[in-house]
Coordinates of C-alpha atoms in Angstrom, one line a residue:
M104 CA 15.3 -46.8 -30.5
A105 CA 12.8 -43.6 -30.1
R106 CA 11.5 -42.5 -33.3
S107 CA 10.6 -38.9 -34.3
G108 CA 6.8 -38.1 -34.2
Q109 CA 6.7 -35.2 -36.4
L110 CA 2.9 -35.4 -37.0
G111 CA 3.5 -33.7 -40.4
C112 CA 5.1 -30.7 -39.0
E113 CA 8.5 -29.6 -40.1
P114 CA 10.6 -27.9 -37.3
A115 CA 10.9 -24.0 -37.4
V116 CA 14.6 -23.2 -38.4
G117 CA 16.1 -19.8 -37.3
L118 CA 17.6 -17.6 -39.8
L119 CA 21.2 -16.4 -39.3
T120 CA 20.4 -12.7 -39.8
C121 CA 19.3 -10.6 -36.8
S122 CA 15.8 -9.4 -36.5
S123 CA 15.9 -5.7 -36.9
K124 CA 13.0 -5.5 -34.3
K125 CA 14.5 -7.6 -31.8
R126 CA 18.0 -7.2 -32.2
K127 CA 20.1 -6.2 -29.5
E128 CA 23.6 -4.5 -29.4
Y129 CA 26.3 -5.7 -27.1
K130 CA 29.7 -4.4 -26.8
V131 CA 33.1 -5.9 -25.2
T132 CA 33.6 -4.2 -21.8
N133 CA 36.3 -6.3 -20.4
R134 CA 38.7 -9.0 -21.5
L135 CA 40.7 -10.9 -18.8
Q136 CA 43.6 -13.3 -19.2
E137 CA 43.2 -15.7 -16.4
G138 CA 46.0 -18.0 -17.3
K139 CA 47.4 -20.1 -19.9
R140 CA 45.3 -23.2 -19.5
P141 CA 41.9 -23.6 -21.1
L142 CA 38.7 -22.4 -19.1
Y143 CA 35.9 -25.1 -19.4
A144 CA 33.2 -23.5 -17.4
I145 CA 31.7 -20.1 -16.4
A146 CA 28.5 -19.6 -14.5
F147 CA 26.7 -16.8 -12.6
N148 CA 25.1 -17.7 -9.2
F149 CA 21.4 -17.8 -9.7
I150 CA 20.9 -19.6 -6.5
D151 CA 20.7 -16.4 -4.3
A152 CA 19.4 -12.9 -5.2
R153 CA 22.2 -11.4 -3.1
Y154 CA 24.9 -12.9 -5.5
Y155 CA 23.3 -12.5 -9.0
N156 CA 26.5 -10.5 -10.0
I157 CA 28.8 -13.2 -8.7
F158 CA 30.3 -15.6 -11.3
S159 CA 33.0 -18.3 -11.3
T160 CA 35.2 -20.0 -13.9
V161 CA 37.3 -23.3 -13.6
G162 CA 40.5 -24.1 -15.6
G163 CA 43.3 -26.3 -14.8
N164 CA 43.4 -27.0 -11.1
R165 CA 42.0 -23.6 -10.3
V166 CA 38.5 -22.2 -9.4
T167 CA 38.0 -18.4 -9.4
I168 CA 35.3 -16.3 -8.2
Y169 CA 34.6 -12.9 -9.6
Q170 CA 32.1 -10.0 -9.5
C171 CA 30.6 -8.1 -12.3
L172 CA 30.6 -4.4 -11.2
D173 CA 29.2 -1.5 -13.3
G174 CA 31.0 0.1 -16.2
G175 CA 32.5 -3.4 -17.3
V176 CA 34.5 -3.8 -14.1
V177 CA 35.4 -7.3 -13.0
A178 CA 36.8 -7.9 -9.6
V179 CA 38.6 -10.9 -8.5
L180 CA 37.1 -12.1 -5.2
Q181 CA 39.0 -15.3 -4.4
A182 CA 40.5 -18.4 -6.0
Y183 CA 41.0 -21.9 -4.8
V184 CA 43.8 -24.1 -6.2
D185 CA 43.4 -27.8 -5.9
E186 CA 46.1 -29.6 -4.1
D187 CA 46.5 -32.1 -7.1
K188 CA 48.5 -30.1 -9.6
D189 CA 47.2 -32.5 -12.5
E190 CA 43.7 -31.9 -11.8
S191 CA 41.8 -30.2 -14.7
F192 CA 38.6 -28.9 -13.7
Y193 CA 35.6 -29.1 -16.5
T194 CA 32.5 -27.9 -14.6
L195 CA 31.1 -26.0 -11.8
S196 CA 27.8 -25.1 -10.2
W197 CA 26.6 -22.9 -7.4
A198 CA 24.8 -24.6 -4.5
C199 CA 24.1 -23.8 -0.8
D200 CA 23.5 -25.4 2.4
L201 CA 20.3 -25.3 4.4
D202 CA 21.3 -22.1 6.1
G203 CA 21.9 -20.5 2.7
T204 CA 25.8 -20.5 2.9
P205 CA 27.0 -20.3 -0.8
F206 CA 29.1 -23.1 -2.1
L207 CA 30.8 -23.5 -5.3
V208 CA 30.8 -27.3 -6.4
S209 CA 33.5 -28.3 -9.1
G210 CA 34.8 -31.5 -10.8
G211 CA 37.0 -32.5 -13.6
S212 CA 39.5 -35.0 -14.7
N213 CA 40.2 -36.8 -11.4
G214 CA 36.7 -37.6 -10.7
I215 CA 36.5 -36.1 -7.3
I216 CA 33.8 -33.4 -6.6
R217 CA 35.1 -30.5 -4.6
V218 CA 32.4 -28.5 -2.5
I219 CA 34.1 -25.1 -1.6
D220 CA 32.4 -23.0 1.0
A221 CA 32.7 -19.6 -0.5
G222 CA 32.3 -17.8 2.7
S223 CA 35.3 -19.4 4.5
E224 CA 37.3 -20.1 1.1
K225 CA 37.7 -23.8 2.4
I226 CA 36.8 -27.1 1.3
H227 CA 33.6 -28.2 2.9
K228 CA 33.5 -31.5 1.5
S229 CA 35.2 -34.0 -1.2
F230 CA 32.9 -36.5 -2.9
V231 CA 34.6 -39.6 -4.1
G232 CA 32.6 -42.1 -6.1
H233 CA 32.7 -41.6 -10.0
G234 CA 35.3 -43.8 -11.5
D235 CA 36.3 -41.3 -14.2
S236 CA 36.2 -37.7 -15.0
I237 CA 33.2 -35.3 -14.3
N238 CA 31.9 -33.3 -17.3
E239 CA 29.0 -31.5 -15.9
I240 CA 27.6 -30.5 -12.4
R241 CA 24.1 -29.0 -12.0
T242 CA 22.2 -27.8 -8.9
Q243 CA 18.5 -28.6 -8.1
P244 CA 16.8 -25.1 -8.1
L245 CA 14.1 -25.9 -5.8
K246 CA 16.5 -27.7 -3.3
P247 CA 19.9 -26.1 -3.9
S248 CA 21.6 -28.4 -1.5
L249 CA 21.1 -31.2 -4.2
I250 CA 23.4 -31.6 -7.2
V251 CA 23.9 -34.1 -10.1
S252 CA 27.2 -35.1 -11.7
A253 CA 27.6 -36.4 -15.0
S254 CA 30.7 -38.5 -15.9
K255 CA 32.9 -40.4 -18.2
D256 CA 32.1 -43.5 -16.2
E257 CA 28.7 -43.6 -18.0
S258 CA 26.7 -42.6 -14.8
V259 CA 25.0 -39.8 -13.3
R260 CA 24.8 -39.3 -9.4
L261 CA 22.8 -37.2 -7.1
W262 CA 24.5 -35.8 -4.1
N263 CA 23.6 -34.0 -1.0
V264 CA 26.2 -31.2 -0.2
Q265 CA 24.9 -30.6 3.2
T266 CA 25.6 -34.3 4.1
G267 CA 28.0 -35.5 1.8
I268 CA 25.9 -38.5 0.8
C269 CA 25.6 -40.1 -2.7
V270 CA 21.9 -40.5 -2.5
L271 CA 21.2 -42.3 -6.2
I272 CA 23.3 -43.6 -9.1
F273 CA 21.6 -43.4 -12.5
A274 CA 23.1 -46.2 -14.3
G275 CA 22.9 -49.9 -15.1
A276 CA 20.8 -51.8 -17.6
G277 CA 19.0 -48.8 -19.0
G278 CA 21.9 -46.3 -18.6
H279 CA 24.2 -44.4 -20.9
R280 CA 26.6 -46.5 -23.0
N281 CA 29.3 -43.9 -23.2
E282 CA 30.5 -40.6 -21.5
V283 CA 27.6 -38.7 -20.1
L284 CA 28.4 -35.1 -21.0
S285 CA 25.5 -33.0 -19.6
V286 CA 22.7 -33.3 -17.1
D287 CA 19.8 -31.0 -15.8
F288 CA 17.3 -30.8 -13.5
H289 CA 13.7 -30.1 -14.4
P290 CA 12.9 -26.6 -13.4
S291 CA 9.4 -27.4 -11.6
D292 CA 9.2 -31.3 -11.5
I293 CA 11.5 -32.0 -8.5
Y294 CA 11.7 -35.7 -9.5
R295 CA 13.0 -35.4 -13.1
I296 CA 16.4 -35.0 -14.7
A297 CA 17.5 -35.3 -18.2
S298 CA 20.9 -36.4 -19.3
C299 CA 22.9 -36.8 -22.5
G300 CA 26.2 -37.9 -23.8
M301 CA 28.6 -39.7 -26.1
D302 CA 25.9 -42.5 -26.8
N303 CA 24.1 -39.9 -28.9
T304 CA 21.0 -40.2 -26.6
V305 CA 19.0 -38.0 -24.2
K306 CA 17.5 -39.8 -21.3
I307 CA 15.0 -38.7 -18.9
W308 CA 15.1 -40.1 -15.3
S309 CA 12.5 -40.1 -12.5
M310 CA 13.5 -40.1 -8.8
K311 CA 9.9 -40.2 -7.6
E312 CA 9.8 -43.8 -6.3
F313 CA 13.3 -43.2 -4.6
W314 CA 12.4 -39.8 -3.1
T315 CA 12.3 -41.3 0.5
Y316 CA 15.9 -41.9 0.0
V317 CA 16.5 -38.4 -0.9
E318 CA 14.6 -36.9 2.1
K319 CA 16.4 -39.6 4.3
S320 CA 19.9 -37.9 3.0
F321 CA 19.2 -34.8 4.9
T322 CA 18.8 -36.5 8.3
W323 CA 21.4 -39.3 8.0
S324 CA 23.7 -39.0 11.0
D325 CA 25.9 -42.2 10.3
L326 CA 28.8 -42.1 8.0
P327 CA 28.0 -41.2 4.5
S328 CA 29.6 -44.4 3.1
K329 CA 26.8 -46.5 5.2
F330 CA 24.0 -44.8 3.4
P331 CA 21.9 -47.1 1.3
T332 CA 22.6 -45.6 -2.0
K333 CA 20.1 -46.6 -4.7
Y334 CA 20.7 -47.5 -8.2
V335 CA 18.2 -46.2 -11.0
Q336 CA 18.8 -48.5 -13.7
F337 CA 16.0 -47.4 -16.1
P338 CA 15.2 -43.9 -17.5
V339 CA 11.4 -43.3 -18.0
F340 CA 12.2 -41.9 -21.5
L341 CA 15.0 -42.1 -24.0
A342 CA 15.4 -40.6 -27.4
Q343 CA 18.2 -40.3 -30.3
V344 CA 17.2 -36.9 -31.3
H345 CA 20.9 -36.3 -32.6
S346 CA 23.0 -38.5 -34.7
N347 CA 26.3 -37.5 -32.9
Y348 CA 27.6 -36.7 -29.5
V349 CA 25.0 -34.6 -27.4
D350 CA 27.3 -32.3 -25.1
C351 CA 24.6 -29.9 -23.5
N352 CA 20.8 -30.3 -22.7
R353 CA 18.8 -28.0 -20.7
W354 CA 14.9 -28.1 -19.8
L355 CA 12.8 -25.3 -21.2
G356 CA 9.6 -25.9 -19.2
D357 CA 8.5 -29.4 -20.2
F358 CA 10.4 -29.2 -23.5
I359 CA 14.3 -30.0 -23.8
L360 CA 17.0 -28.0 -25.5
S361 CA 19.8 -30.1 -26.6
K362 CA 23.0 -29.5 -28.5
S363 CA 25.1 -31.9 -30.6
V364 CA 28.2 -31.2 -32.7
D365 CA 26.1 -30.7 -35.7
N366 CA 26.1 -27.0 -35.7
E367 CA 22.6 -26.4 -34.1
I368 CA 20.5 -26.4 -30.8
V369 CA 17.3 -28.3 -31.2
L370 CA 14.2 -27.5 -29.1
W371 CA 12.0 -30.8 -28.8
E372 CA 9.1 -32.2 -26.9
P373 CA 9.3 -35.7 -25.4
S374 CA 6.0 -37.4 -25.5
M375 CA 5.9 -39.4 -22.1
K376 CA 3.7 -42.5 -22.2
E377 CA 2.5 -44.2 -19.1
Q378 CA 4.0 -47.7 -18.3
S379 CA 6.2 -47.3 -21.3
S380 CA 9.6 -49.2 -21.3
G381 CA 11.3 -45.9 -21.7
E382 CA 11.4 -45.6 -25.4
G383 CA 9.5 -42.5 -26.4
V384 CA 8.1 -40.5 -29.3
F385 CA 9.4 -36.9 -29.6
D386 CA 8.7 -33.8 -31.9
I387 CA 11.4 -31.6 -32.9
L388 CA 9.8 -28.1 -32.7
Q389 CA 12.7 -25.6 -33.5
K390 CA 16.2 -25.5 -34.6
Y391 CA 18.8 -22.8 -33.7
P392 CA 21.8 -22.8 -36.0
V393 CA 25.2 -22.1 -34.7
P394 CA 27.9 -22.0 -37.4
E395 CA 31.3 -23.4 -36.7
C396 CA 30.2 -25.5 -33.7
D397 CA 31.3 -28.8 -34.9
I398 CA 33.6 -29.7 -31.8
W399 CA 32.3 -31.3 -28.7
F400 CA 32.2 -29.6 -25.3
I401 CA 30.7 -26.4 -26.1
K402 CA 28.0 -25.5 -23.6
F403 CA 25.3 -22.9 -24.1
S404 CA 23.5 -20.8 -21.2
C405 CA 20.3 -19.0 -20.7
D406 CA 19.4 -16.2 -18.5
F407 CA 17.2 -16.6 -15.3
H408 CA 14.0 -16.5 -17.1
F409 CA 15.0 -18.5 -20.3
N410 CA 14.3 -15.7 -22.4
A411 CA 17.3 -16.2 -24.4
A412 CA 20.3 -18.6 -25.0
A413 CA 23.9 -17.7 -25.8
V414 CA 26.4 -20.1 -27.3
G415 CA 29.7 -19.7 -28.6
N416 CA 31.6 -21.6 -31.4
R417 CA 35.1 -22.8 -32.1
E418 CA 36.0 -19.5 -33.9
G419 CA 35.3 -17.2 -30.9
K420 CA 31.8 -16.0 -31.8
I421 CA 28.6 -15.8 -29.8
Y422 CA 25.3 -16.3 -31.1
V423 CA 22.4 -15.2 -28.9
W424 CA 18.7 -16.7 -29.6
E425 CA 15.5 -15.5 -28.4
L426 CA 13.9 -18.7 -26.9
Q427 CA 10.3 -17.7 -26.6
S428 CA 9.6 -16.9 -30.2
S429 CA 8.6 -19.1 -33.3
P430 CA 10.4 -19.3 -35.6
P431 CA 13.7 -18.8 -33.9
T432 CA 15.0 -15.2 -33.7
L433 CA 18.6 -14.4 -33.7
I434 CA 19.0 -11.2 -31.5
A435 CA 22.7 -10.7 -31.4
R436 CA 25.8 -12.0 -33.1
L437 CA 29.0 -11.2 -31.1
G438 CA 32.5 -11.2 -32.2
H439 CA 35.9 -9.4 -31.5
V440 CA 38.9 -9.5 -33.7
Q441 CA 41.0 -10.7 -30.8
C442 CA 38.7 -13.4 -29.7
K443 CA 39.6 -16.4 -32.0
S444 CA 39.9 -19.3 -29.5
P445 CA 36.9 -21.9 -29.0
I446 CA 34.5 -20.6 -26.4
R447 CA 33.6 -23.5 -24.2
Q448 CA 30.9 -22.1 -22.3
T449 CA 28.9 -18.8 -21.9
A450 CA 27.1 -17.4 -18.8
M451 CA 24.2 -15.0 -19.3
S452 CA 23.5 -12.6 -16.3
Y453 CA 20.0 -12.7 -14.5
D454 CA 18.4 -10.3 -17.1
G455 CA 20.6 -11.2 -20.0
S456 CA 22.2 -7.8 -20.0
T457 CA 25.6 -9.3 -19.6
I458 CA 27.1 -12.1 -21.4
L459 CA 30.4 -13.8 -20.1
S460 CA 32.4 -16.2 -22.3
C461 CA 35.4 -18.4 -21.3
C462 CA 37.8 -19.6 -23.9
E463 CA 40.3 -22.3 -24.7
D464 CA 43.2 -19.8 -24.7
G465 CA 42.5 -18.9 -20.8
T466 CA 40.5 -15.6 -21.6
I467 CA 37.3 -14.3 -20.3
W468 CA 35.4 -12.0 -22.2
R469 CA 32.5 -9.6 -20.9
W470 CA 29.8 -8.3 -23.1
D471 CA 27.2 -5.6 -22.1
V472 CA 24.2 -4.7 -23.6
V473 CA 24.3 -1.1 -25.2
Q474 CA 21.5 1.0 -23.6

């Protein structure tokens, strides 16, 4: 198993008092009760600059698209209700086809990925392949018609939303040994993804030697089921940074932010070695405490430029950390007397001036920075 290469340096741990110099004031500008079922995911559309103020939520068998307007106003644009009444969506991601048509991709308990055409409000494609529920979907920022999905079936899959093809399956001999809870594309290295889950590990995978299949997926004209889907069985790096379930990981440049159920987000650096068997040394650089965050499936979010991260907890509070400072700086701690339900996910707007949260009790909260 990978070991920590601390090089004698202790990680910098953030204080839970807001910095007076960098503190930001946010106020609640809206609260919506979407329904009675828990809302598990919320996300702004960072794929297309025309839609930066558009966001979506998922809960139960419903996907809803909203627009953030001035003055705290939130407008409902459209809603999709799945034909399966027992479906419970856990995740969503914005994507698009090669022409730029916005897609909303969602998945959940029944293991089917729905690709919704936000223009026509119709299902563009449904992907069947995972053997169990889907915990997270993410979009490749450089090629936004590629998505990855993380599943309870212990695999990660790469899909082409343009053609409906499952290109790669990351699973097998070196794969995860329990539910995969989170996955993310590297922001600039198009070949690389990171995944994490209930086996307490974070794994980094490379698609470099399989990239011809990714390219082939765009021009494939036969049935998607006849595509030669490849298994990627071994990660290029694995690490046990946490001692419990890891339910959210995001790249921060070449560093990784990961969150477990131990009340903190950790920033660490994987030391990649050439010709290694995958096991790697890592340095834990910083720790961002998040009190009362000891239940799994709470996901943090960042603004477009990764200046800040916002994470909720099981008591309905939000902690906003500046990411580009050392030691870590808490810039806001948000709470409202009526928000007491676990926050499953936050969404930060493009510039971080708006923070949204979706809660276990079916509510959406909007916070705006006080100018």
